[in-house]
């Protein structure tokens, strides 16, 4: 930031979930932090040059989608049929424009298609075959075969989950810890505008066209003139709490600060119903919040004073 420009801020996440410190090797942790840094840099470069928040969150999320370490784009989890169905959404605060896609199978960067839905269609959300058909009309959207998203790590996760399900029938509905690594970004640009974006492969072993909160405007993603929010967690509970919008609504109707609003929803409302997860958020003054009720949440930030960092566990370790 130069002395004459207004402050900007950026926060990213690579998902909340059960992350055990002793099961994360130093090498893996370093690779994850490197990928978070790359995503921060992608968004930061845009904001530092006076670019807009929408471009910054898209660029940061694309960088995370390209990393096989997160559950979005390359590295997405497998559904019960051994395929990948991807969801994404994006929203701009001051215009309240939004775009989303769900259940897409051949879109290399679903967040890009979500933005194209927002900018080049009269709609907000498109799903599965229809979204693919729309993508056929948009040559700038890169397509890949579904197995391009394959990774050995996610295959093993699917096999373990299917074995667990066979062994413990009664517990099959308990999805705690089955999500992991959804990505998102929120930004305030030097023009004072806010934006948010989220992208995911959803939950391992999902069936029946299951869609979580990530592509749902208001649940997994929200931006208005006060704040921008991207969630990650047990999607069903994020939908039932309309998490991202509830954080914004608490600021608007109750006058809560961003931190109070985000903590109330993530640390009280979601757990009260039995869910868990986290969120990243930024307000129009550049305050940031990153609460989570899980053991960890991959995250990174650039504050208005230019300080930046990445963290996985506890207090911004
Ligand atoms: N919220 C995502 C979903 O339910 C998963 C995640 O955040 O990892 O699809």
Short mmCIF file of C-alpha atoms and ligand atoms in Angstrom, two decimals:
data_model
loop_
_atom_site.label_atom_id
_atom_site.label_comp_id
_atom_site.label_asym_id
_atom_site.label_seq_id
_atom_site.Cartn_x
_atom_site.Cartn_y
_atom_site.Cartn_z
CA UNK A 1 0.00 0.00 0.00
CA UNK A 2 1.37 3.45 -0.82
CA UNK A 3 0.80 6.34 1.57
CA UNK A 4 -1.74 7.96 -0.76
CA UNK A 5 -3.84 4.85 -1.43
CA UNK A 6 -6.61 3.63 0.83
CA UNK A 7 -6.11 0.50 2.89
CA UNK A 8 -7.02 -2.88 1.50
CA UNK A 9 -7.28 -6.29 3.13
CA UNK A 10 -7.43 -9.91 2.04
CA UNK A 11 -8.21 -13.14 3.89
CA UNK A 12 -8.17 -16.63 2.44
CA UNK A 13 -9.02 -20.09 3.76
CA UNK A 14 -8.14 -23.57 2.64
CA UNK A 15 -10.85 -25.20 4.74
CA UNK A 16 -11.68 -26.00 8.33
CA UNK A 17 -11.75 -29.52 9.73
CA UNK A 18 -10.09 -32.11 11.87
CA UNK A 19 -6.43 -31.26 11.43
CA UNK A 20 -4.19 -33.11 13.90
CA UNK A 21 -0.95 -31.31 14.61
CA UNK A 22 0.94 -34.57 15.17
CA UNK A 23 -0.34 -36.05 11.90
CA UNK A 24 0.78 -33.14 9.78
CA UNK A 25 4.42 -33.59 8.78
CA UNK A 26 6.66 -30.54 8.71
CA UNK A 27 7.04 -31.00 4.94
CA UNK A 28 3.26 -31.13 4.36
CA UNK A 29 2.70 -28.14 6.58
CA UNK A 30 5.30 -26.20 4.65
CA UNK A 31 3.72 -27.12 1.29
CA UNK A 32 0.30 -26.04 2.54
CA UNK A 33 1.66 -22.74 3.82
CA UNK A 34 3.49 -22.21 0.51
CA UNK A 35 0.24 -22.75 -1.41
CA UNK A 36 -1.61 -20.37 0.93
CA UNK A 37 1.17 -17.80 0.36
CA UNK A 38 0.84 -18.20 -3.41
CA UNK A 39 -2.90 -17.58 -3.19
CA UNK A 40 -2.39 -14.55 -0.93
CA UNK A 41 0.13 -13.18 -3.39
CA UNK A 42 -2.25 -13.67 -6.32
CA UNK A 43 -4.90 -11.56 -4.59
CA UNK A 44 -2.48 -9.12 -3.01
CA UNK A 45 -0.86 -8.24 -6.34
CA UNK A 46 -4.25 -7.13 -7.65
CA UNK A 47 -5.22 -5.14 -4.57
CA UNK A 48 -1.81 -3.45 -4.26
CA UNK A 49 -2.17 -2.20 -7.83
CA UNK A 50 -5.52 -0.62 -7.11
CA UNK A 51 -7.43 -3.55 -8.61
CA UNK A 52 -10.87 -4.53 -7.41
CA UNK A 53 -11.89 -6.94 -4.67
CA UNK A 54 -13.80 -9.15 -7.08
CA UNK A 55 -10.70 -9.80 -9.21
CA UNK A 56 -8.64 -10.36 -6.06
CA UNK A 57 -10.92 -13.01 -4.55
CA UNK A 58 -11.26 -14.77 -7.89
CA UNK A 59 -7.46 -14.86 -8.37
CA UNK A 60 -6.86 -16.11 -4.83
CA UNK A 61 -9.48 -18.86 -5.17
CA UNK A 62 -8.15 -19.92 -8.58
CA UNK A 63 -4.69 -20.32 -7.02
CA UNK A 64 -6.19 -22.53 -4.30
CA UNK A 65 -8.25 -24.51 -6.84
CA UNK A 66 -5.02 -25.23 -8.74
CA UNK A 67 -3.36 -26.68 -5.63
CA UNK A 68 -3.98 -30.45 -5.16
CA UNK A 69 -3.79 -29.91 -1.39
CA UNK A 70 -7.23 -28.39 -1.02
CA UNK A 71 -10.70 -29.74 -1.67
CA UNK A 72 -11.53 -27.51 -4.64
CA UNK A 73 -10.63 -27.77 -8.31
CA UNK A 74 -7.64 -30.15 -8.59
CA UNK A 75 -7.69 -32.24 -5.41
CA UNK A 76 -11.47 -32.21 -4.99
CA UNK A 77 -12.92 -35.09 -3.00
CA UNK A 78 -14.65 -38.03 -4.67
CA UNK A 79 -18.37 -38.62 -4.52
CA UNK A 80 -19.83 -42.10 -3.87
CA UNK A 81 -19.52 -43.00 -7.57
CA UNK A 82 -15.81 -42.17 -7.60
CA UNK A 83 -16.33 -38.95 -9.55
CA UNK A 84 -15.96 -35.28 -8.70
CA UNK A 85 -18.81 -32.75 -8.53
CA UNK A 86 -17.64 -29.21 -7.85
CA UNK A 87 -19.44 -26.17 -6.42
CA UNK A 88 -18.45 -22.49 -6.32
CA UNK A 89 -19.84 -19.00 -5.81
CA UNK A 90 -18.75 -15.38 -5.93
CA UNK A 91 -20.34 -12.12 -4.79
CA UNK A 92 -19.55 -8.42 -5.07
CA UNK A 93 -20.63 -6.29 -2.10
CA UNK A 94 -21.54 -2.85 -3.38
CA UNK A 95 -23.47 -4.12 -6.42
CA UNK A 96 -24.80 -7.28 -4.71
CA UNK A 97 -24.15 -9.11 -7.93
CA UNK A 98 -23.59 -12.83 -7.43
CA UNK A 99 -22.90 -15.99 -9.44
CA UNK A 100 -22.77 -19.66 -8.52
CA UNK A 101 -22.44 -23.14 -9.98
CA UNK A 102 -23.09 -26.54 -8.40
CA UNK A 103 -22.35 -30.12 -9.38
CA UNK A 104 -20.08 -29.28 -12.32
CA UNK A 105 -17.77 -32.03 -13.53
CA UNK A 106 -15.54 -30.64 -16.27
CA UNK A 107 -14.79 -27.07 -15.19
CA UNK A 108 -11.13 -26.68 -14.23
CA UNK A 109 -11.81 -23.55 -12.15
CA UNK A 110 -15.44 -23.47 -10.99
CA UNK A 111 -15.03 -20.00 -9.45
CA UNK A 112 -14.36 -18.62 -12.93
CA UNK A 113 -17.60 -20.13 -14.20
CA UNK A 114 -19.45 -18.69 -11.19
CA UNK A 115 -18.18 -15.25 -12.17
CA UNK A 116 -19.18 -15.76 -15.79
CA UNK A 117 -22.69 -16.77 -14.66
CA UNK A 118 -22.77 -13.48 -12.73
CA UNK A 119 -21.48 -11.32 -15.57
CA UNK A 120 -22.68 -13.03 -18.74
CA UNK A 121 -26.05 -14.45 -17.83
CA UNK A 122 -29.23 -13.08 -16.28
CA UNK A 123 -29.05 -15.79 -13.61
CA UNK A 124 -27.34 -16.26 -10.26
CA UNK A 125 -26.98 -20.03 -10.08
CA UNK A 126 -26.65 -22.88 -12.56
CA UNK A 127 -26.29 -26.59 -11.79
CA UNK A 128 -24.75 -29.74 -13.28
CA UNK A 129 -25.64 -30.42 -16.94
CA UNK A 130 -27.14 -26.96 -17.47
CA UNK A 131 -24.06 -25.24 -16.08
CA UNK A 132 -21.87 -27.38 -18.33
CA UNK A 133 -24.03 -26.44 -21.32
CA UNK A 134 -23.67 -22.77 -20.44
CA UNK A 135 -19.89 -23.27 -20.14
CA UNK A 136 -19.94 -24.65 -23.70
CA UNK A 137 -20.92 -21.14 -24.82
CA UNK A 138 -18.04 -19.50 -22.91
CA UNK A 139 -14.75 -20.34 -24.64
CA UNK A 140 -12.69 -18.63 -21.92
CA UNK A 141 -13.74 -21.36 -19.46
CA UNK A 142 -11.20 -24.18 -19.45
CA UNK A 143 -12.60 -27.71 -19.53
CA UNK A 144 -10.98 -30.92 -18.31
CA UNK A 145 -11.95 -34.59 -18.13
CA UNK A 146 -13.41 -35.48 -14.74
CA UNK A 147 -10.43 -37.68 -13.87
CA UNK A 148 -8.16 -34.62 -14.17
CA UNK A 149 -9.33 -33.82 -10.62
CA UNK A 150 -8.13 -37.22 -9.30
CA UNK A 151 -5.51 -37.41 -6.56
CA UNK A 152 -4.29 -40.44 -4.63
CA UNK A 153 -4.93 -38.74 -1.28
CA UNK A 154 -8.61 -38.19 -2.02
CA UNK A 155 -8.98 -41.73 -3.43
CA UNK A 156 -7.66 -43.15 -0.16
CA UNK A 157 -10.07 -40.90 1.78
CA UNK A 158 -12.98 -42.26 -0.27
CA UNK A 159 -11.92 -45.87 0.28
CA UNK A 160 -11.53 -45.32 4.01
CA UNK A 161 -14.89 -43.59 4.24
CA UNK A 162 -16.69 -46.34 2.29
CA UNK A 163 -15.04 -49.01 4.47
CA UNK A 164 -16.05 -47.10 7.61
CA UNK A 165 -19.61 -46.79 6.35
CA UNK A 166 -19.85 -50.53 5.67
CA UNK A 167 -18.43 -51.32 9.12
CA UNK A 168 -20.52 -48.85 11.14
CA UNK A 169 -23.90 -48.65 9.46
CA UNK A 170 -25.50 -46.88 12.39
CA UNK A 171 -23.02 -44.04 12.22
CA UNK A 172 -23.38 -43.43 8.49
CA UNK A 173 -25.21 -40.14 8.96
CA UNK A 174 -22.56 -38.60 11.13
CA UNK A 175 -20.62 -36.50 8.68
CA UNK A 176 -18.46 -34.76 11.27
CA UNK A 177 -14.95 -34.49 9.98
CA UNK A 178 -15.92 -35.69 6.49
CA UNK A 179 -15.38 -32.30 4.96
CA UNK A 180 -12.03 -30.79 4.59
CA UNK A 181 -10.20 -28.26 2.49
CA UNK A 182 -12.87 -26.11 0.85
CA UNK A 183 -11.30 -22.82 -0.22
CA UNK A 184 -12.42 -19.20 -0.09
CA UNK A 185 -11.32 -15.59 -0.14
CA UNK A 186 -12.69 -12.25 1.03
CA UNK A 187 -11.27 -8.84 0.18
CA UNK A 188 -11.63 -5.11 0.75
CA UNK A 189 -10.11 -3.09 -2.09
CA UNK A 190 -8.60 0.40 -2.05
CA UNK A 191 -11.88 1.76 -3.47
CA UNK A 192 -13.72 0.59 -0.36
CA UNK A 193 -15.50 -2.29 -2.10
CA UNK A 194 -15.87 -5.82 -0.76
CA UNK A 195 -16.13 -9.26 -2.40
CA UNK A 196 -16.21 -12.93 -1.40
CA UNK A 197 -15.73 -16.25 -3.20
CA UNK A 198 -15.85 -19.93 -2.18
CA UNK A 199 -15.07 -23.16 -4.06
CA UNK A 200 -15.30 -26.82 -3.05
CA UNK A 201 -15.46 -30.43 -4.05
CA UNK A 202 -18.00 -30.89 -1.25
CA UNK A 203 -17.96 -33.91 1.02
CA UNK A 204 -16.23 -37.24 0.47
CA UNK A 205 -18.62 -40.04 -0.57
CA UNK A 206 -21.51 -37.61 -1.19
CA UNK A 207 -24.56 -39.00 -2.99
CA UNK A 208 -27.73 -38.01 -4.80
CA UNK A 209 -26.41 -34.73 -6.15
CA UNK A 210 -25.74 -33.48 -2.62
CA UNK A 211 -24.87 -29.77 -2.58
CA UNK A 212 -23.49 -28.00 0.49
CA UNK A 213 -23.35 -24.37 1.51
CA UNK A 214 -20.39 -23.26 -0.60
CA UNK A 215 -22.31 -22.34 -3.77
CA UNK A 216 -25.31 -20.97 -1.89
CA UNK A 217 -25.34 -17.19 -1.67
CA UNK A 218 -26.03 -16.27 1.96
CA UNK A 219 -24.98 -19.65 3.35
CA UNK A 220 -21.38 -20.19 2.23
CA UNK A 221 -20.70 -16.82 0.60
CA UNK A 222 -21.90 -13.28 1.15
CA UNK A 223 -20.76 -9.73 0.42
CA UNK A 224 -22.50 -6.40 0.92
CA UNK A 225 -21.29 -2.88 1.71
CA UNK A 226 -20.49 -3.81 5.32
CA UNK A 227 -18.67 -7.11 5.11
CA UNK A 228 -17.65 -10.08 2.99
CA UNK A 229 -17.77 -13.67 4.29
CA UNK A 230 -16.69 -17.12 3.06
CA UNK A 231 -17.51 -20.22 5.10
CA UNK A 232 -16.12 -23.71 5.43
CA UNK A 233 -17.53 -26.53 7.47
CA UNK A 234 -20.32 -29.05 7.72
CA UNK A 235 -22.38 -27.56 4.92
CA UNK A 236 -25.80 -28.77 6.04
CA UNK A 237 -25.48 -26.72 9.24
CA UNK A 238 -24.16 -23.70 7.38
CA UNK A 239 -27.23 -23.82 5.14
CA UNK A 240 -29.61 -24.17 8.09
CA UNK A 241 -27.99 -21.18 9.81
CA UNK A 242 -27.58 -19.11 6.63
CA UNK A 243 -24.16 -18.50 8.10
CA UNK A 244 -22.55 -15.90 5.83
CA UNK A 245 -25.64 -13.70 5.69
CA UNK A 246 -26.31 -14.07 9.39
CA UNK A 247 -22.89 -12.56 10.13
CA UNK A 248 -23.70 -9.59 7.87
CA UNK A 249 -27.23 -9.25 9.30
CA UNK A 250 -25.95 -9.11 12.89
CA UNK A 251 -23.73 -6.20 11.88
CA UNK A 252 -26.57 -4.46 10.06
CA UNK A 253 -29.44 -5.00 12.51
CA UNK A 254 -27.68 -5.30 15.86
CA UNK A 255 -24.71 -3.08 15.20
CA UNK A 256 -22.34 -5.89 16.15
CA UNK A 257 -18.69 -5.61 15.21
CA UNK A 258 -17.43 -8.08 12.63
CA UNK A 259 -15.63 -10.10 15.31
CA UNK A 260 -18.68 -10.33 17.58
CA UNK A 261 -20.98 -11.27 14.70
CA UNK A 262 -18.62 -13.89 13.25
CA UNK A 263 -17.92 -15.47 16.66
CA UNK A 264 -21.62 -15.64 17.54
CA UNK A 265 -22.51 -17.51 14.36
CA UNK A 266 -19.47 -19.79 14.06
CA UNK A 267 -18.79 -20.49 17.73
CA UNK A 268 -22.39 -20.54 19.02
CA UNK A 269 -25.13 -20.87 16.42
CA UNK A 270 -23.57 -23.61 14.29
CA UNK A 271 -22.34 -25.74 17.24
CA UNK A 272 -25.72 -25.32 19.01
CA UNK A 273 -27.38 -27.20 16.14
CA UNK A 274 -24.64 -29.84 16.18
CA UNK A 275 -22.45 -28.65 13.31
CA UNK A 276 -18.95 -27.26 13.13
CA UNK A 277 -16.67 -25.28 10.83
CA UNK A 278 -15.21 -21.84 10.34
CA UNK A 279 -15.41 -18.63 8.34
CA UNK A 280 -13.25 -15.79 7.15
CA UNK A 281 -14.62 -12.26 7.00
CA UNK A 282 -13.53 -8.68 6.37
CA UNK A 283 -15.44 -5.44 6.96
CA UNK A 284 -15.38 -2.08 5.22
CA UNK A 285 -12.75 -0.77 7.67
CA UNK A 286 -10.44 -3.69 6.92
CA UNK A 287 -11.05 -5.52 10.21
CA UNK A 288 -10.75 -9.25 9.72
CA UNK A 289 -12.20 -12.27 11.53
CA UNK A 290 -11.28 -15.95 11.18
CA UNK A 291 -13.18 -17.97 13.81
CA UNK A 292 -13.47 -21.77 13.67
CA UNK A 293 -14.85 -24.44 15.98
CA UNK A 294 -12.79 -27.29 14.51
CA UNK A 295 -9.24 -28.24 15.50
CA UNK A 296 -7.82 -26.25 12.62
CA UNK A 297 -8.51 -24.04 9.62
CA UNK A 298 -5.98 -23.32 6.90
CA UNK A 299 -5.91 -19.58 6.49
CA UNK A 300 -3.90 -16.56 5.43
CA UNK A 301 -4.34 -12.80 5.63
CA UNK A 302 -3.02 -9.41 4.62
CA UNK A 303 -4.14 -6.64 6.99
CA UNK A 304 -4.59 -2.99 6.03
CA UNK A 305 -1.26 -2.18 7.73
CA UNK A 306 0.42 -4.57 5.29
CA UNK A 307 1.14 -7.33 7.82
CA UNK A 308 0.51 -10.78 6.45
CA UNK A 309 0.61 -14.33 7.69
CA UNK A 310 -0.65 -17.89 7.42
CA UNK A 311 -1.92 -20.19 10.16
CA UNK A 312 -3.44 -23.63 10.62
CA UNK A 313 -4.17 -24.14 14.32
CA UNK A 314 -4.94 -21.96 17.37
CA UNK A 315 -4.25 -18.29 17.68
CA UNK A 316 -2.73 -17.36 14.32
CA UNK A 317 0.26 -19.61 15.05
N1 LIG B 1 -18.81 -26.60 3.38
C1 LIG B 1 -18.40 -27.56 2.40
C2 LIG B 1 -19.58 -28.42 2.03
O1 LIG B 1 -20.37 -28.73 2.91
C3 LIG B 1 -17.29 -28.43 2.85
C4 LIG B 1 -16.10 -27.73 3.46
O2 LIG B 1 -16.19 -26.60 3.88
O3 LIG B 1 -15.00 -28.34 3.49
O4 LIG B 1 -19.70 -28.81 0.89
#
